[in-house]
Each structure stands twice: as C-alpha cells, then as structure tokens.
CSV table of C-alpha atoms in Angstrom, one decimal:
chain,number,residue,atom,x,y,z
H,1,UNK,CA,-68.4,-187.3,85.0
H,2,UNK,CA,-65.3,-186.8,83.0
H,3,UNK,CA,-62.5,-184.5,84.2
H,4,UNK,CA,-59.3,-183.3,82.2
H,5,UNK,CA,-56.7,-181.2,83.7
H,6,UNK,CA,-54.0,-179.2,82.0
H,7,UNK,CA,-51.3,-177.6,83.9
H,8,UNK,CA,-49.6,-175.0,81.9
H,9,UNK,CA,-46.3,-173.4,82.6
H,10,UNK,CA,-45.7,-174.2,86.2
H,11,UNK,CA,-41.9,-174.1,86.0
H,12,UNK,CA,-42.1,-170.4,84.6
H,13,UNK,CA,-44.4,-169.3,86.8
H,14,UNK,CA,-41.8,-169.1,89.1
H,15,UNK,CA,-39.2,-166.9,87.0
H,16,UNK,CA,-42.1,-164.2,85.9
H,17,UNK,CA,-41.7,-160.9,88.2
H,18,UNK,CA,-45.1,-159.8,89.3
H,19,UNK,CA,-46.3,-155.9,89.4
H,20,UNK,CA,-46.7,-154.9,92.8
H,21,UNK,CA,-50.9,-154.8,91.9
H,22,UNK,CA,-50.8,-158.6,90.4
H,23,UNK,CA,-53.1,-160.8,92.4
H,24,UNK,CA,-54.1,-164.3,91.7
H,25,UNK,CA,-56.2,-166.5,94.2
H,26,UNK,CA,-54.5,-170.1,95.3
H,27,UNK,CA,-51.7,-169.3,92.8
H,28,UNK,CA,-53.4,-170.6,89.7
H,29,UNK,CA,-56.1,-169.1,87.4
H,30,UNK,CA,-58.7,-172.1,86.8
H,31,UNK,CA,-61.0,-172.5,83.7
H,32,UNK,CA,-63.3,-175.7,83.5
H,33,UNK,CA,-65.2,-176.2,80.2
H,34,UNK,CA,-68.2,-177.2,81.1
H,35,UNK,CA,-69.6,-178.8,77.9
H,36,UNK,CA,-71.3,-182.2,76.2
H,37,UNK,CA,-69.1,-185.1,76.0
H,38,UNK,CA,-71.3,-187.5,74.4
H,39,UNK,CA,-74.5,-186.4,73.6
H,40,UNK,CA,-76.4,-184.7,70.4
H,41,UNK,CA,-73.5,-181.2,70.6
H,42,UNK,CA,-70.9,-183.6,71.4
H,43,UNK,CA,-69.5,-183.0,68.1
H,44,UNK,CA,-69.8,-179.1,67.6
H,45,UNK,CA,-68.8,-178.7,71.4
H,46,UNK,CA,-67.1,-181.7,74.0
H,47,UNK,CA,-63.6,-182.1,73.2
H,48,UNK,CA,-63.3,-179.8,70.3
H,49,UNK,CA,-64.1,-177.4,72.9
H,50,UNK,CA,-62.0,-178.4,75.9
H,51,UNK,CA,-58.7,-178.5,72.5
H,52,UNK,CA,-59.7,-175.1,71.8
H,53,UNK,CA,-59.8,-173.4,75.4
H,54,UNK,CA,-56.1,-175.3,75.2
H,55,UNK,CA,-55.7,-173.9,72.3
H,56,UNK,CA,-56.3,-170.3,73.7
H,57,UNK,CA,-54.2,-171.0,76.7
H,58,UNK,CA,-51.3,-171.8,74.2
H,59,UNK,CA,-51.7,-168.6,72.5
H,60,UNK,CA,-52.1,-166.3,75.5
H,61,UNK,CA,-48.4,-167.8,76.7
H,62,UNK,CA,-49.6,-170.1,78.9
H,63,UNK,CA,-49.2,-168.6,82.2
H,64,UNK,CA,-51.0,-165.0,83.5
H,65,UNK,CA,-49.4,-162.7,85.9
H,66,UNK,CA,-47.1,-165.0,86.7
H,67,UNK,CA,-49.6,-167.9,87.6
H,68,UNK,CA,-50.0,-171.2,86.0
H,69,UNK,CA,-53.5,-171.4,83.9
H,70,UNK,CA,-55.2,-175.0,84.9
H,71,UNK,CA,-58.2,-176.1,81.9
H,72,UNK,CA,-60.5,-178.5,83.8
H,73,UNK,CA,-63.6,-179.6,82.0
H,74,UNK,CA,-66.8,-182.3,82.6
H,75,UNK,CA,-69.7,-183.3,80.8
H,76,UNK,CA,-73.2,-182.1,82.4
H,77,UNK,CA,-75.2,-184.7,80.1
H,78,UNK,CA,-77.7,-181.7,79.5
H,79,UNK,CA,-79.6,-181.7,82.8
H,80,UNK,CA,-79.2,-178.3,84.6
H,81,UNK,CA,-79.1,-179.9,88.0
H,82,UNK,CA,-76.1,-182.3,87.1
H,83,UNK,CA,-74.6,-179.3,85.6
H,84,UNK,CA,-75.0,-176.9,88.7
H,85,UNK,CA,-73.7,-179.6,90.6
H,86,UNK,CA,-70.8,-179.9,89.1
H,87,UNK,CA,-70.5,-176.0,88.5
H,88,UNK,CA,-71.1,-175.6,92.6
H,89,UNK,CA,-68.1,-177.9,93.3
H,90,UNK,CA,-66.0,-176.0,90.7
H,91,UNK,CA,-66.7,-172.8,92.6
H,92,UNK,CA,-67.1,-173.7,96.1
H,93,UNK,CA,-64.6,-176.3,96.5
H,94,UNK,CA,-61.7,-176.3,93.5
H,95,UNK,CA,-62.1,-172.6,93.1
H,96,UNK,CA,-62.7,-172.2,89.7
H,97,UNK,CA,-62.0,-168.8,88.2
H,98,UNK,CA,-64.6,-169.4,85.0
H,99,UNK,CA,-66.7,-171.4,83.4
H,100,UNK,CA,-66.4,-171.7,79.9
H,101,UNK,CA,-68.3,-173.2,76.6
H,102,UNK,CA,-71.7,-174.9,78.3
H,103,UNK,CA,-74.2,-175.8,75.3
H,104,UNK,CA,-77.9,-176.4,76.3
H,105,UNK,CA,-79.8,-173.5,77.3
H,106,UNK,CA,-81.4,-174.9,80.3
H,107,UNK,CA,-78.0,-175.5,82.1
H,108,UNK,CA,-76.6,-172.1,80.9
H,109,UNK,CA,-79.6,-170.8,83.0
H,110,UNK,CA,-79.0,-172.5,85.8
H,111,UNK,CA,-74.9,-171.6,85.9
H,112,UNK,CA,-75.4,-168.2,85.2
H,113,UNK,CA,-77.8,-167.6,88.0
H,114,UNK,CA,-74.6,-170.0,90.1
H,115,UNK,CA,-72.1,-167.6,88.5
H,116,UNK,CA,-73.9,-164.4,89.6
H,117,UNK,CA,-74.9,-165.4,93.1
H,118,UNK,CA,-70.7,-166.6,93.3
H,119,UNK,CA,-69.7,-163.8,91.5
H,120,UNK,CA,-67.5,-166.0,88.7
H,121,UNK,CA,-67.2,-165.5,85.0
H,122,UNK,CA,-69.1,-167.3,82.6
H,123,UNK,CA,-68.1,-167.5,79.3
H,124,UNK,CA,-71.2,-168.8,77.1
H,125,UNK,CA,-69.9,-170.0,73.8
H,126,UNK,CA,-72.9,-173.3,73.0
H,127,UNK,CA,-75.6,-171.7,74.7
H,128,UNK,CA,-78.6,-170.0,72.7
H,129,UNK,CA,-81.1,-168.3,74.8
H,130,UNK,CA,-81.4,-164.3,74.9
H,131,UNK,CA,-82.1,-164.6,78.1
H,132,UNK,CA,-78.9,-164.9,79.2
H,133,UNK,CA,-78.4,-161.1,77.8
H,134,UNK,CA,-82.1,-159.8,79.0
H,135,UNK,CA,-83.6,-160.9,81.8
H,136,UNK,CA,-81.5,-163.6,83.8
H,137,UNK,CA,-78.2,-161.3,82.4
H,138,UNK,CA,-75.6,-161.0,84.8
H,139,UNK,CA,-72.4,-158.8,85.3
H,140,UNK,CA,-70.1,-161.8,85.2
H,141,UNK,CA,-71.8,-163.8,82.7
H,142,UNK,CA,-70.7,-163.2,78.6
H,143,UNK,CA,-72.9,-164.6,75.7
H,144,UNK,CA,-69.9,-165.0,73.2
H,145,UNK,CA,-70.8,-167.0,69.7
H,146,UNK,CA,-74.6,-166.7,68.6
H,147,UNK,CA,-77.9,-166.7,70.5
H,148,UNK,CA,-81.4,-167.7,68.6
H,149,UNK,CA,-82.1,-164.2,67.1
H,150,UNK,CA,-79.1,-163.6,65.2
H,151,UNK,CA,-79.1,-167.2,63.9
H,152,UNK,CA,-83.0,-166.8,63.0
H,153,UNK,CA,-82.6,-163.6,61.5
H,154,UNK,CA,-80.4,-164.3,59.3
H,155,UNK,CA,-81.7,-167.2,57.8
H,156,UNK,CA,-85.6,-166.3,58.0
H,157,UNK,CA,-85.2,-163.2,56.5
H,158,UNK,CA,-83.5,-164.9,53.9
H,159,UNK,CA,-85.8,-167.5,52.7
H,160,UNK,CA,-89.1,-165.6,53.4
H,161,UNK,CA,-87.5,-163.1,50.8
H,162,UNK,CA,-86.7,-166.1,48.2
H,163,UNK,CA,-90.6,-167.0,48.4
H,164,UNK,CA,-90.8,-169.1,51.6
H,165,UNK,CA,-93.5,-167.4,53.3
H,166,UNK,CA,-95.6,-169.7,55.1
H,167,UNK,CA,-94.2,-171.9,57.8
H,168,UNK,CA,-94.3,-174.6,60.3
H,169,UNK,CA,-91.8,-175.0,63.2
H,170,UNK,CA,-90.0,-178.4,64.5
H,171,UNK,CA,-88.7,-177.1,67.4
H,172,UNK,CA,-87.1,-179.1,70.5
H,173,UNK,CA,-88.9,-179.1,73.5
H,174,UNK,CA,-86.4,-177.1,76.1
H,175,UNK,CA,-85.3,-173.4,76.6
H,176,UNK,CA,-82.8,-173.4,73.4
H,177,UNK,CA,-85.6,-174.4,71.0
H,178,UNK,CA,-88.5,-173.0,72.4
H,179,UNK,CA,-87.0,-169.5,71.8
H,180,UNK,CA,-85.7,-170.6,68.6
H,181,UNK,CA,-88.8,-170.9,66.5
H,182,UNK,CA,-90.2,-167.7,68.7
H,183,UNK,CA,-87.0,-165.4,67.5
H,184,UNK,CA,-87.6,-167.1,63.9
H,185,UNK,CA,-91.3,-167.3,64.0
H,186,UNK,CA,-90.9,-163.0,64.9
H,187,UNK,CA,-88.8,-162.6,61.4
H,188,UNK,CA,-91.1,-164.7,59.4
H,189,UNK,CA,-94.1,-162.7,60.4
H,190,UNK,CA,-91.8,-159.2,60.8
H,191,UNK,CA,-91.0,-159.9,57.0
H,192,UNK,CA,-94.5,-160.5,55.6
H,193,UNK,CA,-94.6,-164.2,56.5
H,194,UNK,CA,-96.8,-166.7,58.4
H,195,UNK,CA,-96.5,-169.4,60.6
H,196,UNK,CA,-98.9,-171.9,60.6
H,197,UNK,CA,-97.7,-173.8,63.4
H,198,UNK,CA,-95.2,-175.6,65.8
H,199,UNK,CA,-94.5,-178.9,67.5
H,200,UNK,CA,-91.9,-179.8,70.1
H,201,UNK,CA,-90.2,-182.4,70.0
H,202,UNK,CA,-88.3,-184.5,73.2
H,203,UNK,CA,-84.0,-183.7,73.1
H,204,UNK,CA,-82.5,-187.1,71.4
H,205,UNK,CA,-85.4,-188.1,70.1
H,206,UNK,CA,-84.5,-190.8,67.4
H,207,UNK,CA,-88.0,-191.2,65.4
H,208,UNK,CA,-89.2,-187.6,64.1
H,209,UNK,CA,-92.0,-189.0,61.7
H,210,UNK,CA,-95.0,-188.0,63.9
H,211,UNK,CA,-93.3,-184.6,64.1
H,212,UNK,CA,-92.6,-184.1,60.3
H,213,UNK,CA,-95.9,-185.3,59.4
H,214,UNK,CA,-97.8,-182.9,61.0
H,215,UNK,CA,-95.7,-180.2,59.2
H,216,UNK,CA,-96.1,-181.9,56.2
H,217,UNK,CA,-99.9,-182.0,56.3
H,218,UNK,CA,-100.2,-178.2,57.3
H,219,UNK,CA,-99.3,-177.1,53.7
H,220,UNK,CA,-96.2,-174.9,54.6
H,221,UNK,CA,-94.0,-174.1,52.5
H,222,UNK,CA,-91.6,-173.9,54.5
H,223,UNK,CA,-90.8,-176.5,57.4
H,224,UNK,CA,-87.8,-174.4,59.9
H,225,UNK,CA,-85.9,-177.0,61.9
H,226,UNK,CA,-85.6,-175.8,65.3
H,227,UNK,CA,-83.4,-177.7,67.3
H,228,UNK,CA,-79.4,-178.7,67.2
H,229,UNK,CA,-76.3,-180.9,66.6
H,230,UNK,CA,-78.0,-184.6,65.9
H,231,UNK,CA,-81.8,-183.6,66.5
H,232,UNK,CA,-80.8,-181.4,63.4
H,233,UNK,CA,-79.1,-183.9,61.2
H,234,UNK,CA,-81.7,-186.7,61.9
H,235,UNK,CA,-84.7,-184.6,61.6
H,236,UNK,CA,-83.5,-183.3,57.9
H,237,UNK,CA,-82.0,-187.1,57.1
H,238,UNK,CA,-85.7,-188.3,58.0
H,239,UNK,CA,-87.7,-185.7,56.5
H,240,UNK,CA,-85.7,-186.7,52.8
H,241,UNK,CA,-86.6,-190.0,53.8
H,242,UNK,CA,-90.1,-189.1,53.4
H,243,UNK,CA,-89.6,-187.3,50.3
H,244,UNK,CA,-91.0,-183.9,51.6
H,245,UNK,CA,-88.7,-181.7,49.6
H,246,UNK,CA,-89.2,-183.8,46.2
H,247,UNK,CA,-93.2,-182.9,47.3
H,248,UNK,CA,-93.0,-179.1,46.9
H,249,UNK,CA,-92.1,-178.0,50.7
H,250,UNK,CA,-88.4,-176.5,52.1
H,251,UNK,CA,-86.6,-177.3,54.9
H,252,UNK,CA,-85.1,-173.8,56.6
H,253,UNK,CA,-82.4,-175.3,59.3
H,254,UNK,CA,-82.6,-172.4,61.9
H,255,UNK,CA,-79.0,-173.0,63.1
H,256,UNK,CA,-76.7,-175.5,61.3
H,257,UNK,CA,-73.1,-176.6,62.3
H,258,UNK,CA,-70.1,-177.5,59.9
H,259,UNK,CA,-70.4,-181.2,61.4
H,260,UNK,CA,-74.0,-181.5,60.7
H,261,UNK,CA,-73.3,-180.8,57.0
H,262,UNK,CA,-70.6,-183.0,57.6
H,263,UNK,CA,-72.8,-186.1,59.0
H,264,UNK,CA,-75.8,-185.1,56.3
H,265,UNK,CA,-73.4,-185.0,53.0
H,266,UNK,CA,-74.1,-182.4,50.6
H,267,UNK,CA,-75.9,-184.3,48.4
H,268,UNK,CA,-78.7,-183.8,51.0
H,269,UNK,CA,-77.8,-180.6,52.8
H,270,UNK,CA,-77.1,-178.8,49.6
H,271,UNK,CA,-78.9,-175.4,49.4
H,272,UNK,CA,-79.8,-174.6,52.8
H,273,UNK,CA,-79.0,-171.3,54.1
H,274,UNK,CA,-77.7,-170.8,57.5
H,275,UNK,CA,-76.4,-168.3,59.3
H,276,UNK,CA,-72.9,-168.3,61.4
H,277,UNK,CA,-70.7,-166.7,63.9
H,278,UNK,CA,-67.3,-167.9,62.0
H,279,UNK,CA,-65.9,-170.5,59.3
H,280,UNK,CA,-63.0,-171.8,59.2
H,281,UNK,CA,-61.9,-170.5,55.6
H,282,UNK,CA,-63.1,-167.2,55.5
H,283,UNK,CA,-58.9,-165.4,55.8
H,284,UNK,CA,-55.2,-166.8,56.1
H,285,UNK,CA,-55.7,-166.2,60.0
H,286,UNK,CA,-58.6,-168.4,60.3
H,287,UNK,CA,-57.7,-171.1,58.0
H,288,UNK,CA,-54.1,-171.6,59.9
H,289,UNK,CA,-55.9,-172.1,63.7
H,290,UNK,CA,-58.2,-174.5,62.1
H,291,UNK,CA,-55.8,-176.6,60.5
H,292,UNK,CA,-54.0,-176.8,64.2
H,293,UNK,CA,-57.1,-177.8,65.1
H,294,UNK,CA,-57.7,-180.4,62.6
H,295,UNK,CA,-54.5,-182.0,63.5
H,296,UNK,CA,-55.2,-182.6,67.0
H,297,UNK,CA,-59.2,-183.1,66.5
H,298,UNK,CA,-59.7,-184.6,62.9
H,299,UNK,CA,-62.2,-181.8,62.1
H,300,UNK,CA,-62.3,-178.5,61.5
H,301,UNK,CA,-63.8,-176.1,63.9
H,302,UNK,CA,-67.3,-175.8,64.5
H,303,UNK,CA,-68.1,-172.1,66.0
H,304,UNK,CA,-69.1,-172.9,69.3
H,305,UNK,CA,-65.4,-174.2,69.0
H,306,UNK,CA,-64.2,-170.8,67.6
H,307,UNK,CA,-66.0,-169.1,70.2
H,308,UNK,CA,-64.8,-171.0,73.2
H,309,UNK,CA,-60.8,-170.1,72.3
H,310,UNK,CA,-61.9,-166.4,71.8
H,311,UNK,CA,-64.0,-166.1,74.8
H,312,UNK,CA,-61.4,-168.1,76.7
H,313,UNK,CA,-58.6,-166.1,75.3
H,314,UNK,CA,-60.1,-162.5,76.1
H,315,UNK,CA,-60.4,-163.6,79.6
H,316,UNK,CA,-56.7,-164.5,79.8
H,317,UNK,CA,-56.3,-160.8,78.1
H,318,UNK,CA,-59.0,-159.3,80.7
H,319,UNK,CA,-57.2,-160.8,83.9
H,320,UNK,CA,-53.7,-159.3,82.6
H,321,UNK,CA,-55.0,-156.1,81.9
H,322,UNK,CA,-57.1,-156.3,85.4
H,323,UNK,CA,-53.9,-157.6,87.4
H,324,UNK,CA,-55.7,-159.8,89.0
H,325,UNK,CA,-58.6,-162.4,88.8
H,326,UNK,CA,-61.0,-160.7,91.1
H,327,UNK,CA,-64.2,-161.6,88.9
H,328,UNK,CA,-65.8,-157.8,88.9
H,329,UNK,CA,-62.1,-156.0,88.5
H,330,UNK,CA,-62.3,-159.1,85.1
H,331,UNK,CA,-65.7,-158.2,84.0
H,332,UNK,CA,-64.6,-154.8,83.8
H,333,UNK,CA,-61.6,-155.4,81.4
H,334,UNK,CA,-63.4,-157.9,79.1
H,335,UNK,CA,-66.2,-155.1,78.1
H,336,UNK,CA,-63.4,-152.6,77.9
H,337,UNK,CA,-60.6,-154.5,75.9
H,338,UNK,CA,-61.5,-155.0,72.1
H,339,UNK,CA,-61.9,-158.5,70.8
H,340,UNK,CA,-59.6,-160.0,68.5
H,341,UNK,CA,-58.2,-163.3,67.8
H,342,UNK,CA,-58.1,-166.1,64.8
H,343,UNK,CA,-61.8,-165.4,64.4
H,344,UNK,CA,-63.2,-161.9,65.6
H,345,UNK,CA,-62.0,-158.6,64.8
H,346,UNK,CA,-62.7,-155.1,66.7
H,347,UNK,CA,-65.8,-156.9,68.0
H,348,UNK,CA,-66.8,-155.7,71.8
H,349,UNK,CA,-69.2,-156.6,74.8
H,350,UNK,CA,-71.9,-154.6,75.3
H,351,UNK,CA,-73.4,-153.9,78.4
H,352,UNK,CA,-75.7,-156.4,78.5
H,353,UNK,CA,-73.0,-158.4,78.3
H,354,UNK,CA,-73.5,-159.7,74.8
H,355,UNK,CA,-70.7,-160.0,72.2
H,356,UNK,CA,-71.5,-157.6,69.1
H,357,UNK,CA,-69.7,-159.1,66.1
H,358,UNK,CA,-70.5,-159.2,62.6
H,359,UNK,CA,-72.0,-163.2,61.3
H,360,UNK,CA,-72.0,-164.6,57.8
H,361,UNK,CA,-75.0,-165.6,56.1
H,362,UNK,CA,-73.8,-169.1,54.1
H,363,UNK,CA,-75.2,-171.2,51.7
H,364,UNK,CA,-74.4,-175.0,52.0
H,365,UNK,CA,-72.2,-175.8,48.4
H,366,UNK,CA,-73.7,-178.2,45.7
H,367,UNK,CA,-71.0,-181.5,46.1
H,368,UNK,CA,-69.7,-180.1,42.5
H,369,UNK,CA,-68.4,-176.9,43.9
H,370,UNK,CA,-66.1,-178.0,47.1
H,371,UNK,CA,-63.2,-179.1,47.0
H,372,UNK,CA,-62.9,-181.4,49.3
H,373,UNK,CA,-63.5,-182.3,53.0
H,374,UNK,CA,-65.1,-179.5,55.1
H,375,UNK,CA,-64.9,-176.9,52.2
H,376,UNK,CA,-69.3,-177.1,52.7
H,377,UNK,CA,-69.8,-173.1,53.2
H,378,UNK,CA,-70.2,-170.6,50.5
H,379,UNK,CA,-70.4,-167.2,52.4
H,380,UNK,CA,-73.6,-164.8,50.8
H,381,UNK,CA,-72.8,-161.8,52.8
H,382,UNK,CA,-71.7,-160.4,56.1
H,383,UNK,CA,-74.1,-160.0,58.2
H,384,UNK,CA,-73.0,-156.2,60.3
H,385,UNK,CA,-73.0,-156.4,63.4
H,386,UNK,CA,-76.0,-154.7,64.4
H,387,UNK,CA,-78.1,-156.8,63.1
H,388,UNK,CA,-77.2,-159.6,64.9
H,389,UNK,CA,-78.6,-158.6,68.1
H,390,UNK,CA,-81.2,-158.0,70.2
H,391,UNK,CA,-81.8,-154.4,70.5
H,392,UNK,CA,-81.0,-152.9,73.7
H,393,UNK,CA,-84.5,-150.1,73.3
H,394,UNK,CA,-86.3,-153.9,73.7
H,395,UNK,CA,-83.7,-155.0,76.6
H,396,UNK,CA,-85.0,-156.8,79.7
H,397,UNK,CA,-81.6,-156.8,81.3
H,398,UNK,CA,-81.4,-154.5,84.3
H,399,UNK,CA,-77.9,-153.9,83.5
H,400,UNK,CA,-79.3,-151.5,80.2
H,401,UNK,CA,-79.2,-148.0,81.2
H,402,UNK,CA,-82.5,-146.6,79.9
C-alpha cells in the first residue's frame, strides 16, 4: 500500500477569518485518491491522478474555510476487498472527507456502498459501471468522467453507421466489462446491428489469441474491444499480430485512452473511433492545464485525469459554498453549483448523481496528420449532452423522482 500526503496551506490557515456558519471536522478537509498504482490503468489513472487532485487543490487556493486541504492516496491493486479495506480505515480511522478517482468497477461498488452506509463523498472519475447512477446510486456518491453507455454509444453508433454491422465482443471478465459490451452490444442491435457473440477474458491477461480467435472465426465484421488501459493496448497489438484487420474484419475499441494510442503508435491505432469525456487540445484553457501537467508527469492528461481535478475541484467549491464539510450539507452544493473548470463547462449533476456534460466523438489521426507527440485525436463532433446518458424514464436509482 502506497500512501502520499500533501499538506497545503497550513500557515494560512491560521490568518483566514472564518464565517460564524464555517465548520470543518479535525481542522482539515481530507481527500485520498484511491486509484491504480501499478497495474493495467496505472497509466490513465495512479499518479497522474493523485498530480491532478494536487493540481485541483492548487487552483481552489489551497486551503477551504480556513482549513488546510490534506491529498492522501493508495493503490487498491483492483480487488474490492483490499480497496474497502483501505477505504474503511480512511473513514473510520483518518477521517477522510472523500474519496476520489477509484478505476475498476468492482471496487467502485464496494466504496460506494462504504461511502453511503458512512455517509462520505465519493467522487468516481476511473470507474465505468451505470450502476453506480441506477441501482447501487447513492446521495454522496458522483459518477464524474464517463460510464460504459456514453463511451459505447458513441462509438457503436458510429461504426454500425459506416457499415460495421455485425459483431463479436472481447470483453474483460469483471463488472466494468461485462457492462461494457451489454451498453455497446444494446447500440449495435438499437442501430440495426448484430452481435454474434462474446467472450470474457481474465483482467491482465497477457496472451489474448484464444480470445481473438474465436472472434475471428465467427465472421464479424466487427470485433469491439471491451476492456481497458493495457488489456486494450495488448489485445489490439495482438490481434494486428494475427493479421485480422489485413483479413477483412475491424477492431471497434469501446473506450480508448490518450496513453493507449500512445503505447499502440499510430501506425496501428490509426482510424479507430473512440469516444471521450475531454482532450487535452480541444481550447487555450485546456491546452495550458495539460502542459502543467506534462511538466510534472511527462504526459498529457488522460480524462480520468481531467475528471479527477474537476470532480476534486467542485468539491472544494461545494464545501465553501456549504460552509462546512458535513457530507449531506456537500452533496447538496455539488448538484446545485454549476461545473466549470479547465475541462467542463455549465455541465451539472443530476439527481441520480451523474455528471451531464457534453463528450467528443474522436477519430485516432493517420501518423502524417499530427504534429507531434500526443497530438493523436481528431475531434468528429460533440457529442450533447443528453446523449451521453442513461435516461432517467429507464433509471433504477431510487433517488429518481418518478
């Protein structure tokens, strides 16, 4: 377990006057960044995430009502009951005020049920699963980046209408996948599509050619990756191993990072569509944070990372506004403050607890069109915001007034 501790503005804390309302417990606000410090999100998450919730802090002004903010962070090693464990002793005994970033749907699961039953925020910026906004939502817990149906409709919708109409899944065997080839097997078939079939593969599985070959032998035209971070990059650097593109079938990468074009090289990830909460070039705003970033990570910002300063940074905005860090007074101010920062603009929570922003549908550049390291995205279209969501008339969450 791997803890990190930042202590921001201590010595001001003590020249700040307080309004009479302003309450914070133990004198400090605490965020830990629960995330994955060295396995297959390490790079789109770990400490890219743990810089940007600094980052966020930074931004805010480093101290809130007065009160030092403290970034704490650990690695769960996705396994929900080393990840509870660790979120338990965050709440119980260090008093932790939120929990932030946490990739892997089965541990997002597990600390929002924590979360609830503590009553504690929980900020979910690397998670996937709708079910954190449907059934297992929660009034402290805050899907912030991208969940599987608004990567998979996107970038369905968009290859079933360029011809790619029959297809096979190659989805990872946990929560995260599993409801990522449902929510894009739903589009295919929604848009006039067919899927032919699915296998699951184990998470960090190094040798996919069993897997490929049976999508290879059921004559779809279209093979959609279902998985993340390095099960993405070495299932697509496998599958042009065995030549499956140059034989007449498409890979359809259901959710693809900046740093898994980065590890695959455009010369093999050329082409593929994918759909995406933020890039880092798409204003002046966004393209100034990420070089910041750069400098202190040597990458530019995947947006799990993008999503982890803004969901970090509306909570510091929520507790001022709140005057106080008392997790349902919180919850209240993060649905009713509107999100902006480096990414996001005018976005806003629903009551599901769900962020509703508008997403980019990009198309990975041909190596002759970037200009240079990281430039990989062409943006197609913005995606509104509606349309990246589940609709709340289909909501499980109890929290939906019907």
């Amino acid at each position: 377990m791997c803890y990190k501790t930042i202590i921001a503005g201590a010595l001001a804390a003590a020249a700040y006057t307080l309004p009479a309302h302003a309450q914070v417990s133990d004198d400090v606000l605490k965020i830990g960044v629960l995330t994955d410090m060295a396995g297959v999100a390490a790079d789109i998450t770990g400490k890219g995430s743990v810089v940007a919730a600094e980052m966020a802090v930074e931004e805010f002004s480093s101290t809130v009502l007065g009160k030092p903010i403290q970034i704490i962070s650990a690695d769960h090693q996705h396994k929900a009951d080393i990840g509870a464990s660790i979120a338990r002793k965050w709440l119980d005994v260090e008093n932790v005020d939120a929990i932030a970033d946490i990739p892997n749907s089965a541990v997002a699961l597990a600390i929002q049920n924590l979360a609830r039953e503590k009553k504690r925020i929980a900020l979910f910026s690397g998670a996937g699963s709708t079910a954190l906004t449907n059934d297992q939502c929660s009034p402290y817990g805050f899907h912030w980046t991208y969940d599987t149906y608004s990567v998979s409709h996107g970038t369905a919708s968009a290859v079933v209408k360029a011809g790619g109409a029959s297809w096979f899944m190659l989805a990872s065997d946990y929560a995260f996948g599993h409801q990522l080839a449902k929510d894009a097997g739903d589009v295919v078939k929604a848009s006039g599509g067919d899927v032919l079939g699915e296998v699951l593969h184990p998470l960090g599985t190094a040798d996919f050619s069993s897997f490929l070959l049976q999508a290879q032998s059921s004559g779809a035209k279209v093979i959609g990756i279902a998985n993340a971070g390095a099960d993405t990059v070495n299932a697509i650097k496998q599958a042009g191993e065995f030549g499956i593109v140059e034989q007449g079938q498409s890979l359809a990468a259901l959710i693809l990072f900046l740093q898994d074009v980065h590890s695959l090289g455009l010369a093999v990830a050329k082409g593929t569509y994918l759909t995406t909460a933020s890039y880092w070039d798409i204003d002046d705003q966004s393209r100034v944070w990420s070089e910041k970033f750069k400098s202190r990570t040597g990458m530019m910002p995947s947006m799990v990372h993008a999503g982890v300063y803004g969901s970090v940074l509306h909570y510091l905005k929520a507790v001022e506004k709140a005057g106080t860090d008392d997790a349902g007074k919180v919850a209240a101010a993060i649905r009713e403050l509107p999100i902006n920062d480096a990414f996001t603009h005018d976005a806003h929570v629903r009551e599901d607890g769900r962020v509703l922003r508008d997403m980019y549908l990009a198309r990975v550049k041909e190596p002759s069109a970037s200009k240079g390291e990281w430039d990989y995205f062409e943006i197609v279209s913005k995606i509104p915001a509606a349309d990246t969501v589940w609709p709340l008339d289909k909501s499980t969450c109890p929290l939906v007034k019907k």
